[in-house]
Amino acid sequence: METDTAMAVNTTQDETRTHSDQDAWRELARQFRVDSIRVAANANSGHPTSSMSAAELMAVLVSKYFRYRVDEPKSANNDHLIFSKGHASPLYYSILLAIGAIDEPEMETYRLKGSRLEGHPTPVLPFVDVATGSLGQGLPIGVGLALTGKRLDRLDYRTWILCGDSEMAEGSIWEALAAASFENLDNLTAIIDVNRLGQTGPTRYEWDLDVYANRIGSFGWHTIEIDGHDVAAVDAAYAEAIATKGKPTAIIARTIKGKGVAWEENKNGFHGKPVDDSDDAIRELGGRSSIRIVPPSPDEEAHAHVFAAGELKLPTYEKGAKVATRKAFGDALAALGAADESIVVLDGEVGNSTYTETFGNRFPERFFQMYIAEQQMISAAVGMQVRGWKPFSATFAAFLSRAYDFIRMAAVSQANLYLCGSHAGVSIGEDGPSQMGLEDIASLRAVHGSTVLYPSDANQTARLLALMANNKGINYMRTTRQATPVIYGADEKFEIGGSRVLRSTDTDQVTIVGAGITLGEALKAADTLAADGIRARVIDLYSVKPLDTKTLIAAARATGRVVTVEDHWAEGGLGEAVFSALAEAGATVEGKLLAVRIMPGSATPEEELQMADIDADAIVKAARALVGGKDSK
Ligand SMILES: Cc1ncc(C[n+]2csc(CCOP(=O)(O)OP(=O)(O)O)c2C)c(N)n1
């Protein structure tokens, strides 16, 4: 058994070993407290008291149970340790120091400018799988890692998550608790540091461990209640967690916030600050030490599972046919999945609307139904990409907003995510505004380093998706519910950061920029304008971020007038992207930003576009007004 072969703090045998192990764990916990206090004092900020409560929990874990190769932090067989309570970073860095992952000079840079030891852990350090610090994220991401271990990698690594008790109020934690037991994740252990206090005062249930145990137990977990400062109890709890088969385990540990420093123990008002009189505190704890440990070794022989892969054969569509881009997304995703065995797909229980079901039917082993739990869907994807899988997550664009904080944090995690939001805009029609994605371009554009693609026809969707699948960072594709005409041939080339000029002459008087459903409206408008003798340039802005500023600037300079049209709120969408790029380039234009500005209701798609003033008629009117045509007054 892995626990017996573990290299613990000491190397003595038999009876004496138990006692000396326990002494060594206590010593290590003491060192973790001292190190947490001293680095926070040095930085004059941080969360030492939140670190001190979990010192024994972590000392026993890393000495005996956490199987990890410090020299190879990305090794497939390593266990994973995530501080869901990321603010306890002093404790986390104290562990890294003790296992030799960082050295003493670096330890002293905690929270200082340029340091890898940021206020909350991020993957700037190779030992950190994912960024935490936004509470309620570590456990759902851990579910993703544990799922990956069971169903994708098929390796026996374990995932250990340290949670705070105040953090347990987050809804995403309960999404994770439900998902983990449903998936029988006995390779996942939640360690709940019940220190009774949160940031501003007592937590809801303070030290009532039974409340946690009953609720978490009713979610299908094995639960163990312990005194989190009793190293023997902590040791026994980990052994029991490992021995528990078929369900995940939650260790619910009663602890004391600020433990070890009499004047701060279990007192409100010391959260998130250096310990008062830190020198005295360190003296009270017995002074500094430099214990170094070697965590137990993982099994080096096992290899991650690899699925079979074949040829890439992207779908093609006949020009003139009417196909929804969401349908083309589903077809293309399945085609990409056939060629790239690392592609996995997560569904928020709308796979027959987003068309991820096409992939799911073909590759059930790489398809994950996350049910209507968007935070868990994105977290699981973040966990999967830690191990090199390429997760595509799809739901209605509107519902991705529920997981926005997880997407934001995924960027901090330097994660590679592939997102699709379907049912974009008012053009979904009768279902009404609750189902309409009208904020997604703005929100996804605002994510650091993101890519935002918005195809307008089926062939373009397939080709852009193939490019997106090889792109890093947070990638988003916006798809349309309505069938739209196929306007591009299957052999046309597109690029991330590109655009396509569909109508142009040397004497264009106005530029119309659209994408997705509004591109067809823009083309219709250009025809109407042409009949009036107004020459309009039409640009398909399928890459909203990065933006093809070169083409836009050239068009703006050539025509002096720009109309943008989008099925999205005016704020932060395609139009604002275009006009801010033009302003930055110093291109002076007369502009009109057509976007949704009314609260839509139910109507047919055509009526919706018309009521929102983003249909062909609205574009014609705006263009005429700019050019000074007959409807301009
Ligand atoms: C989503 C979110 N909301 C609020 C905060 C601010 N915050 C940081 S720590 C904390 C209290 C956490 O208490 P607990 O989970 O019990 O951990 P402890 O510090 O007591 O160990 C709060 C509210 C946050 N980081 N994330």
XYZ file of C-alpha atoms and ligand atoms in Angstrom:
659
model
C 0.000 0.000 0.000
C 1.243 3.401 -0.862
C 1.071 4.707 2.680
C 3.395 2.039 4.077
C 6.175 2.722 1.634
C 5.962 6.449 2.159
C 9.130 8.246 3.173
C 8.057 10.037 6.288
C 9.824 12.760 8.212
C 11.840 10.164 10.104
C 13.122 6.777 9.159
C 12.792 4.879 12.433
C 10.860 1.638 12.615
C 7.985 -0.130 14.362
C 6.567 1.030 17.676
C 8.887 3.943 18.110
C 8.162 4.991 14.581
C 4.556 5.861 15.357
C 5.574 8.159 18.167
C 8.474 9.721 16.404
C 6.350 10.177 13.285
C 3.823 12.013 15.343
C 6.496 14.138 16.987
C 7.962 14.912 13.606
C 4.564 15.895 12.231
C 4.025 18.193 15.215
C 7.460 19.718 14.645
C 6.706 20.245 10.984
C 3.346 21.835 11.807
C 5.114 24.126 14.242
C 7.562 25.103 11.502
C 4.681 25.786 9.090
C 3.201 28.190 11.650
C 6.495 29.962 12.235
C 7.170 30.231 8.492
C 3.665 31.531 7.843
C 4.040 34.163 10.538
C 7.465 35.325 9.445
C 6.709 35.673 5.722
C 3.513 37.604 6.405
C 5.417 39.848 8.808
C 8.069 40.433 6.156
C 5.448 41.324 3.541
C 3.365 43.187 6.090
C 0.318 41.427 4.649
C -1.151 37.980 4.145
C -3.219 35.419 6.003
C -1.097 33.726 8.662
C -3.974 32.899 11.037
C -5.822 31.051 8.229
C -2.585 29.127 7.625
C -1.984 28.237 11.260
C -5.297 26.404 11.697
C -4.438 23.865 8.999
C -0.782 23.261 9.937
C -1.200 19.713 11.308
C -3.600 18.781 8.507
C -0.941 19.669 5.948
C 2.075 18.382 7.930
C 0.687 14.842 8.072
C -0.522 14.977 4.465
C 2.737 16.001 2.856
C 4.866 13.805 5.105
C 2.986 10.585 4.608
C 0.223 10.669 1.994
C 0.856 13.238 -0.706
C 2.755 11.380 -3.433
C 4.753 13.918 -5.340
C 7.985 14.310 -7.273
C 9.297 17.756 -6.533
C 11.836 17.477 -9.348
C 9.047 16.680 -11.809
C 5.998 18.711 -10.859
C 4.177 17.810 -14.090
C 4.667 14.067 -13.711
C 1.490 12.226 -14.714
C 1.459 10.159 -11.547
C 1.813 12.983 -9.050
C -0.965 13.598 -6.580
C -2.592 17.022 -6.728
C -2.940 19.404 -3.808
C -5.154 22.453 -4.284
C -5.634 25.137 -1.688
C -9.271 25.997 -2.326
C -8.724 28.498 0.482
C -5.979 30.100 -1.579
C -5.484 32.896 0.911
C -3.696 30.375 3.148
C -0.769 30.784 0.753
C 1.789 31.238 3.575
C 1.043 27.653 4.586
C 1.246 26.488 0.993
C 4.623 28.154 0.466
C 5.822 26.755 3.811
C 5.069 23.311 2.403
C 6.958 24.113 -0.805
C 9.941 25.224 1.287
C 9.851 22.058 3.387
C 9.733 19.765 0.347
C 12.547 21.680 -1.368
C 10.424 23.092 -4.183
C 11.532 26.629 -3.312
C 14.471 27.861 -1.280
C 14.794 30.199 1.656
C 15.757 33.333 -0.315
C 12.658 32.888 -2.487
C 10.512 32.253 0.584
C 11.452 35.716 1.767
C 10.053 37.284 -1.403
C 6.479 36.365 -0.462
C 4.065 39.010 -1.819
C 6.898 41.277 -2.926
C 7.141 42.809 -6.380
C 8.170 40.289 -9.028
C 7.933 37.291 -6.703
C 6.523 33.967 -7.831
C 5.045 33.711 -4.347
C 1.991 35.837 -5.039
C -0.629 36.709 -2.450
C -2.667 33.748 -3.626
C -0.995 30.823 -5.446
C -0.867 30.899 -9.235
C 0.776 28.617 -11.814
C 3.573 31.152 -12.179
C 4.998 28.498 -9.851
C 5.175 25.146 -11.662
C 3.971 23.339 -8.525
C 0.636 25.136 -8.618
C -1.970 23.443 -10.816
C -4.499 26.253 -10.787
C -4.899 29.704 -9.350
C -7.150 29.985 -6.335
C -8.170 32.871 -4.138
C -11.673 33.266 -5.423
C -13.296 31.007 -2.861
C -15.362 28.031 -3.939
C -13.190 27.097 -6.912
C -10.630 24.605 -5.630
C -13.065 21.808 -4.848
C -14.934 21.909 -8.197
C -11.606 22.047 -10.044
C -10.508 19.092 -7.917
C -13.591 17.227 -9.148
C -12.294 17.845 -12.682
C -8.876 16.460 -11.799
C -10.326 13.431 -10.044
C -12.635 12.753 -13.017
C -9.595 13.020 -15.274
C -7.723 10.512 -13.141
C -10.575 8.015 -13.308
C -11.974 8.386 -16.800
C -9.284 9.975 -18.973
C -5.760 9.387 -17.636
C -6.872 6.226 -15.814
C -4.088 6.654 -13.279
C -4.315 6.277 -9.526
C -3.170 9.739 -8.478
C -5.222 11.345 -5.719
C -6.553 14.871 -5.496
C -6.480 16.598 -2.111
C -8.342 19.862 -1.576
C -7.995 22.145 1.427
C -11.237 24.092 1.983
C -12.154 26.801 4.460
C -15.351 26.482 6.485
C -16.685 29.904 5.508
C -15.959 28.909 1.911
C -18.438 26.042 2.286
C -21.274 28.563 1.858
C -20.422 28.919 -1.859
C -22.944 27.271 -4.194
C -20.152 25.985 -6.406
C -18.910 23.862 -3.496
C -22.273 22.115 -3.426
C -22.243 21.637 -7.195
C -18.896 19.937 -6.657
C -20.091 17.801 -3.762
C -23.000 16.543 -5.883
C -20.836 15.857 -8.938
C -18.078 14.067 -7.030
C -20.295 11.475 -5.389
C -22.327 10.939 -8.556
C -19.083 10.128 -10.351
C -17.861 7.890 -7.482
C -14.667 9.888 -7.089
C -12.974 7.923 -4.329
C -9.687 9.454 -5.510
C -10.808 12.848 -4.171
C -10.476 14.036 -0.573
C -11.820 17.335 0.736
C -10.086 18.543 3.895
C -12.324 21.087 5.567
C -10.538 23.352 7.992
C -13.374 24.243 10.366
C -11.736 27.030 12.329
C -15.093 28.629 13.167
C -14.198 32.059 11.803
C -14.399 33.674 8.396
C -13.255 37.123 7.337
C -15.687 39.248 9.319
C -16.814 36.964 12.118
C -18.122 33.501 12.947
C -19.251 31.224 10.137
C -22.879 30.038 9.973
C -22.304 26.778 11.800
C -19.152 27.638 13.737
C -17.837 24.394 15.256
C -20.932 22.309 14.634
C -19.110 19.632 12.659
C -22.240 17.490 12.521
C -24.018 20.000 10.289
C -21.236 19.667 7.714
C -21.047 15.894 8.116
C -24.804 15.397 7.766
C -25.135 17.590 4.722
C -22.023 16.366 2.942
C -22.940 12.788 3.875
C -26.395 13.281 2.398
C -24.668 14.331 -0.838
C -23.170 10.837 -0.977
C -19.756 11.419 0.553
C -17.989 9.476 3.252
C -17.381 11.887 6.129
C -14.915 11.821 9.008
C -15.034 14.283 11.900
C -11.768 14.898 13.725
C -9.786 17.274 15.882
C -7.593 18.826 13.204
C -4.716 19.454 15.600
C -4.470 15.820 16.739
C -1.903 14.372 14.348
C -2.878 10.775 15.139
C -6.492 11.549 14.260
C -5.420 13.338 11.093
C -3.244 10.372 10.123
C -6.095 7.923 10.718
C -8.501 10.085 8.713
C -6.238 10.117 5.644
C -5.765 6.353 5.874
C -9.547 5.940 6.074
C -10.077 8.264 3.111
C -7.704 6.209 0.985
C -9.337 2.965 2.103
C -12.838 4.241 1.283
C -13.909 2.914 -2.091
C -16.696 4.081 -4.366
C -17.201 7.526 -2.841
C -15.207 10.647 -2.092
C -14.258 11.483 1.479
C -14.592 14.738 3.386
C -12.436 15.157 6.457
C -14.193 17.693 8.636
C -11.566 18.969 11.014
C -12.236 21.129 14.060
C -9.370 23.596 14.232
C -8.432 26.877 15.863
C -7.758 29.939 13.766
C -4.404 31.464 14.778
C -3.498 28.272 16.642
C -0.155 28.530 18.428
C -0.192 32.229 19.272
C -2.162 32.768 22.481
C -3.221 36.344 21.812
C -4.795 35.538 18.446
C -6.156 32.005 18.873
C -9.863 31.705 18.066
C -10.340 35.464 18.146
C -12.196 37.528 15.606
C -10.419 40.452 13.992
C -7.149 38.800 12.982
C -8.129 37.541 9.537
C -5.887 38.614 6.676
C -3.276 40.469 8.704
C 0.206 39.704 9.916
C 0.309 38.329 13.449
C 0.760 41.071 16.051
C 4.180 41.007 17.733
C 5.429 38.437 15.293
C 8.850 38.054 16.948
C 7.174 37.198 20.238
C 4.836 34.843 18.408
C 7.729 33.020 16.786
C 9.484 32.820 20.175
C 6.294 31.484 21.768
C 6.202 28.796 19.108
C 9.819 27.812 19.825
C 11.669 29.678 17.086
C 12.610 28.958 13.518
C 13.676 25.576 12.174
C 14.616 24.185 8.793
C 13.084 20.746 8.582
C 13.167 19.370 5.047
C 11.110 16.378 3.993
C 10.749 14.143 0.977
C 7.097 13.443 0.138
C 6.181 9.850 -0.721
C 6.987 8.871 -4.298
C 4.261 8.260 -6.856
C 4.203 5.128 -8.975
C 6.580 5.955 -11.823
C 5.653 3.043 -14.058
C 2.047 3.831 -14.916
C 1.262 5.712 -18.119
C -1.708 7.905 -18.851
C -4.322 6.336 -21.096
C -4.303 7.444 -24.741
C -7.436 7.232 -26.885
C -7.303 6.258 -30.546
C -7.134 9.016 -33.157
C -7.717 9.057 -36.912
C -7.815 11.474 -39.809
C -9.182 15.011 -39.671
C -12.107 15.373 -42.024
C -13.894 18.632 -41.379
C -17.532 18.799 -42.486
C -18.358 20.754 -45.630
C -21.590 22.457 -46.590
C -23.060 23.425 -49.951
C -23.093 27.131 -50.723
C -26.627 28.452 -50.562
C -27.850 25.788 -48.108
C -29.196 27.054 -44.797
C -27.348 25.645 -41.773
C -27.173 26.949 -38.220
C -23.636 27.667 -37.033
C -24.433 25.767 -33.819
C -25.085 22.666 -35.930
C -21.814 23.163 -37.824
C -20.045 23.597 -34.483
C -21.338 20.198 -33.359
C -20.362 18.514 -36.628
C -16.899 20.086 -36.598
C -16.299 19.259 -32.946
C -16.973 15.587 -33.616
C -14.659 15.711 -36.650
C -11.903 17.321 -34.607
C -12.447 14.799 -31.829
C -11.884 11.961 -34.276
C -8.472 13.354 -35.168
C -7.324 14.716 -31.809
C -7.604 12.211 -28.976
C -6.986 14.882 -26.353
C -10.284 16.649 -27.096
C -12.933 16.137 -24.427
C -16.370 17.724 -24.242
C -18.416 18.954 -21.303
C -22.123 19.652 -21.552
C -24.373 21.706 -19.299
C -27.398 19.519 -20.131
C -28.172 21.309 -23.383
C -26.166 19.112 -25.744
C -29.068 18.748 -28.163
C -29.246 22.557 -28.451
C -25.506 23.295 -28.645
C -24.981 20.101 -30.697
C -22.210 18.758 -28.466
C -24.372 15.614 -28.509
C -22.880 14.826 -31.930
C -19.493 14.404 -30.229
C -21.077 12.658 -27.240
C -22.724 10.041 -29.415
C -19.461 9.295 -31.209
C -17.058 9.493 -28.269
C -18.981 8.718 -25.076
C -15.774 8.042 -23.128
C -14.603 11.603 -23.718
C -17.983 13.233 -23.129
C -18.916 14.551 -19.689
C -22.454 15.419 -18.728
C -22.099 18.045 -16.019
C -25.851 18.650 -15.758
C -27.171 22.150 -15.101
C -24.148 23.222 -13.088
C -22.221 25.694 -15.216
C -19.675 26.525 -12.506
C -18.881 22.831 -12.171
C -18.745 22.438 -15.944
C -16.085 25.131 -16.309
C -14.190 24.007 -13.190
C -14.061 20.442 -14.422
C -12.683 21.718 -17.722
C -10.004 23.673 -15.843
C -9.086 20.512 -13.929
C -8.895 18.451 -17.120
C -6.600 20.856 -18.929
C -4.167 20.706 -15.979
C -3.413 17.206 -17.218
C -3.116 18.263 -20.861
C -6.627 17.435 -22.060
C -8.348 19.897 -24.377
C -11.758 20.584 -22.873
C -14.598 22.054 -24.953
C -17.463 23.283 -22.794
C -20.730 24.445 -24.282
C -24.006 25.874 -23.129
C -26.258 28.771 -24.110
C -24.147 31.933 -24.277
C -26.479 33.465 -21.689
C -25.755 30.732 -19.162
C -21.986 30.928 -19.415
C -22.389 34.122 -17.408
C -23.112 31.946 -14.376
C -19.569 30.632 -14.576
C -17.913 33.931 -15.384
C -15.759 34.066 -12.269
C -14.455 30.607 -13.126
C -13.558 31.729 -16.646
C -11.882 34.849 -15.253
C -9.859 32.740 -12.835
C -9.020 30.230 -15.576
C -7.113 33.044 -17.260
C -5.168 33.597 -14.024
C -4.530 29.854 -14.059
C -3.043 30.187 -17.566
C -5.580 27.567 -18.565
C -6.449 26.520 -22.097
C -10.228 26.508 -22.336
C -12.480 26.059 -25.358
C -15.912 27.543 -24.804
C -18.955 27.709 -26.990
C -22.006 29.827 -26.300
C -24.995 29.064 -28.492
C -28.315 30.910 -28.848
C -26.589 34.248 -29.243
C -28.721 37.350 -29.298
C -32.335 38.320 -29.926
C -32.435 36.237 -33.103
C -33.292 33.135 -31.057
C -36.832 34.550 -31.199
C -39.782 33.188 -29.303
C -37.995 31.880 -26.198
C -37.458 35.451 -25.089
C -34.774 37.366 -23.230
C -33.992 34.807 -20.503
C -32.401 32.591 -23.159
C -30.659 35.297 -25.211
C -26.900 35.724 -24.932
C -26.476 39.484 -25.075
C -23.492 40.080 -22.776
C -21.157 37.322 -23.919
C -18.988 39.260 -26.384
C -18.370 41.958 -23.785
C -17.638 39.565 -20.952
C -15.456 37.187 -22.930
C -13.566 40.030 -24.604
C -12.718 41.313 -21.155
C -10.955 38.097 -20.137
C -7.191 38.503 -20.254
C -5.650 37.093 -23.416
C -8.947 35.665 -24.658
C -9.957 34.872 -28.222
C -13.532 35.598 -29.340
C -14.795 34.149 -32.615
C -18.221 34.709 -34.116
C -18.762 32.786 -37.355
C -21.559 33.613 -39.735
C -21.823 30.473 -41.812
C -21.353 26.744 -41.442
C -18.149 26.312 -43.462
C -16.547 29.199 -41.627
C -17.606 27.725 -38.279
C -15.897 24.417 -38.999
C -12.679 26.055 -40.187
C -12.548 28.519 -37.293
C -13.167 25.747 -34.794
C -10.211 23.816 -36.178
C -8.039 26.910 -35.648
C -9.464 27.489 -32.202
C -8.668 23.918 -31.167
C -4.973 24.655 -31.634
C -5.042 28.019 -29.920
C -3.914 28.636 -26.328
C -5.671 30.556 -23.582
C -9.377 31.198 -23.133
C -11.130 30.637 -26.456
C -14.762 31.442 -27.088
C -16.968 30.712 -30.077
C -20.392 32.341 -30.324
C -22.948 30.387 -32.336
C -26.395 31.181 -33.700
C -29.605 29.250 -33.214
C -31.174 30.175 -36.548
C -30.130 28.513 -39.786
C -28.194 31.032 -41.896
C -27.179 30.774 -45.547
C -23.844 29.141 -46.356
C -21.952 31.940 -48.080
C -18.402 30.598 -48.078
C -16.972 27.666 -49.957
C -15.544 24.800 -47.944
C -12.014 25.564 -49.128
C -11.938 29.191 -47.961
C -9.264 30.153 -45.456
C -9.858 32.143 -42.312
C -7.600 33.130 -39.483
C -7.800 34.085 -35.853
C -7.459 37.862 -35.950
C -8.747 37.984 -39.504
C -11.844 39.336 -41.205
C -13.344 39.020 -44.666
C -14.225 41.912 -46.969
C -17.263 40.674 -48.846
C -18.180 43.754 -50.873
C -15.755 46.433 -51.908
C -14.985 48.953 -54.636
C -12.431 51.752 -54.864
C -15.160 54.331 -54.339
C -17.075 52.908 -51.350
C -18.927 55.554 -49.362
C -19.649 53.622 -46.204
C -18.381 50.514 -44.425
C -20.793 48.072 -42.802
C -19.287 45.709 -40.234
C -21.301 42.728 -39.056
C -20.797 39.174 -37.870
C -22.915 36.104 -37.273
C -26.613 36.693 -37.874
C -26.111 40.376 -38.751
C -23.764 39.635 -41.633
C -26.675 38.457 -43.764
C -28.550 41.641 -42.840
C -25.491 43.695 -43.819
C -25.328 42.027 -47.225
C -29.051 42.618 -47.811
C -28.585 46.246 -46.782
C -25.655 46.648 -49.169
C -27.866 45.426 -52.033
C -30.599 47.922 -51.150
C -28.055 50.733 -50.863
C -26.511 49.765 -54.196
C -29.913 50.106 -55.840
C -29.940 53.646 -54.431
C -26.488 54.324 -55.810
C -24.740 54.123 -52.424
C -21.657 51.937 -52.488
C -21.132 50.046 -49.227
C -18.144 47.991 -48.209
C -19.173 44.952 -46.139
C -16.818 43.336 -43.633
C -17.443 40.015 -41.919
C -15.781 40.509 -38.521
C -15.701 36.842 -37.529
C -12.760 37.398 -35.177
C -13.934 39.929 -32.607
C -10.760 39.437 -30.556
C -8.089 39.660 -31.777
C -9.376 42.246 -34.203
C -8.268 42.757 -37.796
C -7.468 46.414 -37.193
C -5.558 46.704 -40.452
C -8.593 45.926 -42.591
C -10.873 48.061 -40.435
C -8.559 51.061 -40.551
C -8.149 50.742 -44.311
C -11.929 50.611 -44.738
C -12.482 53.516 -42.368
C -9.900 55.638 -44.184
C -11.324 54.701 -47.583
C -14.978 55.329 -46.737
C -14.883 57.754 -43.790
C -18.121 56.247 -42.489
C -18.618 53.071 -40.484
C -21.808 51.307 -39.431
C -21.383 48.375 -37.042
C -24.261 46.002 -36.425
C -24.457 43.270 -33.823
C -26.961 41.024 -32.089
C -25.622 41.951 -28.628
C -26.034 44.820 -26.210
C -24.258 47.972 -27.314
C -21.930 47.895 -24.324
C -18.636 46.116 -24.856
C -19.630 44.331 -28.034
C -18.423 44.243 -31.606
C -19.131 47.927 -32.279
C -17.211 49.161 -29.273
C -14.340 46.881 -30.238
C -14.280 48.406 -33.735
C -14.671 52.052 -32.754
C -12.116 51.897 -29.951
C -9.598 50.304 -32.340
C -10.260 53.047 -34.909
C -9.940 55.776 -32.285
C -6.668 54.321 -31.048
C -5.380 54.291 -34.616
C -6.384 57.939 -35.039
C -8.815 57.121 -37.838
C -11.549 59.761 -37.857
C -14.872 58.436 -39.034
C -18.522 59.209 -38.799
C -19.946 56.173 -37.077
C -23.163 54.468 -36.146
C -23.233 51.599 -33.656
C -26.281 49.399 -34.189
C -26.871 47.027 -31.299
C -29.646 45.811 -29.045
C -30.795 48.677 -26.837
C -34.334 47.624 -25.891
C -35.358 44.800 -23.571
C -36.552 42.174 -26.039
C -39.593 39.975 -25.553
C -40.972 37.035 -27.507
C -41.377 37.350 -31.274
C -40.178 35.644 -34.436
C -36.433 35.966 -35.152
C -37.144 38.409 -37.991
C -39.381 40.518 -35.773
C -36.754 40.499 -33.024
C -34.054 41.823 -35.373
C -36.450 44.452 -36.647
C -37.592 45.568 -33.169
C -33.985 45.807 -31.988
C -33.068 47.927 -35.012
C -30.346 45.575 -36.171
C -31.957 44.258 -39.357
C -31.234 45.204 -42.971
C -33.676 48.136 -42.865
C -31.982 49.613 -39.809
C -28.585 49.266 -41.474
C -29.846 50.949 -44.655
C -31.259 53.806 -42.606
C -28.047 54.269 -40.659
C -25.894 54.147 -43.804
C -28.114 56.629 -45.622
C -27.997 58.963 -42.647
C -24.206 58.894 -42.686
C -23.911 59.298 -46.443
C -26.571 62.007 -46.467
C -29.036 60.139 -48.601
C -32.771 60.637 -48.864
C -33.723 59.096 -45.485
C -31.111 61.063 -43.651
C -33.414 63.550 -41.944
C -15.607 34.385 -3.739
C -14.902 35.116 -2.648
N -15.599 35.902 -1.814
C -14.968 36.571 -0.835
C -13.607 36.472 -0.666
C -12.900 37.278 0.408
N -12.421 36.352 1.495
C -11.158 35.947 1.547
S -10.874 34.899 2.819
C -12.480 35.017 3.342
C -12.944 34.250 4.552
C -12.675 32.816 4.388
O -12.986 32.123 5.549
P -12.736 30.558 5.611
O -13.165 29.913 4.369
O -13.396 30.060 6.861
O -11.168 30.432 5.717
P -10.248 30.820 6.950
O -9.501 32.023 6.530
O -11.122 31.090 8.131
O -9.394 29.660 7.142
C -13.205 35.871 2.517
C -14.622 36.204 2.709
C -12.911 35.647 -1.576
N -11.583 35.513 -1.520
N -13.573 34.968 -2.516
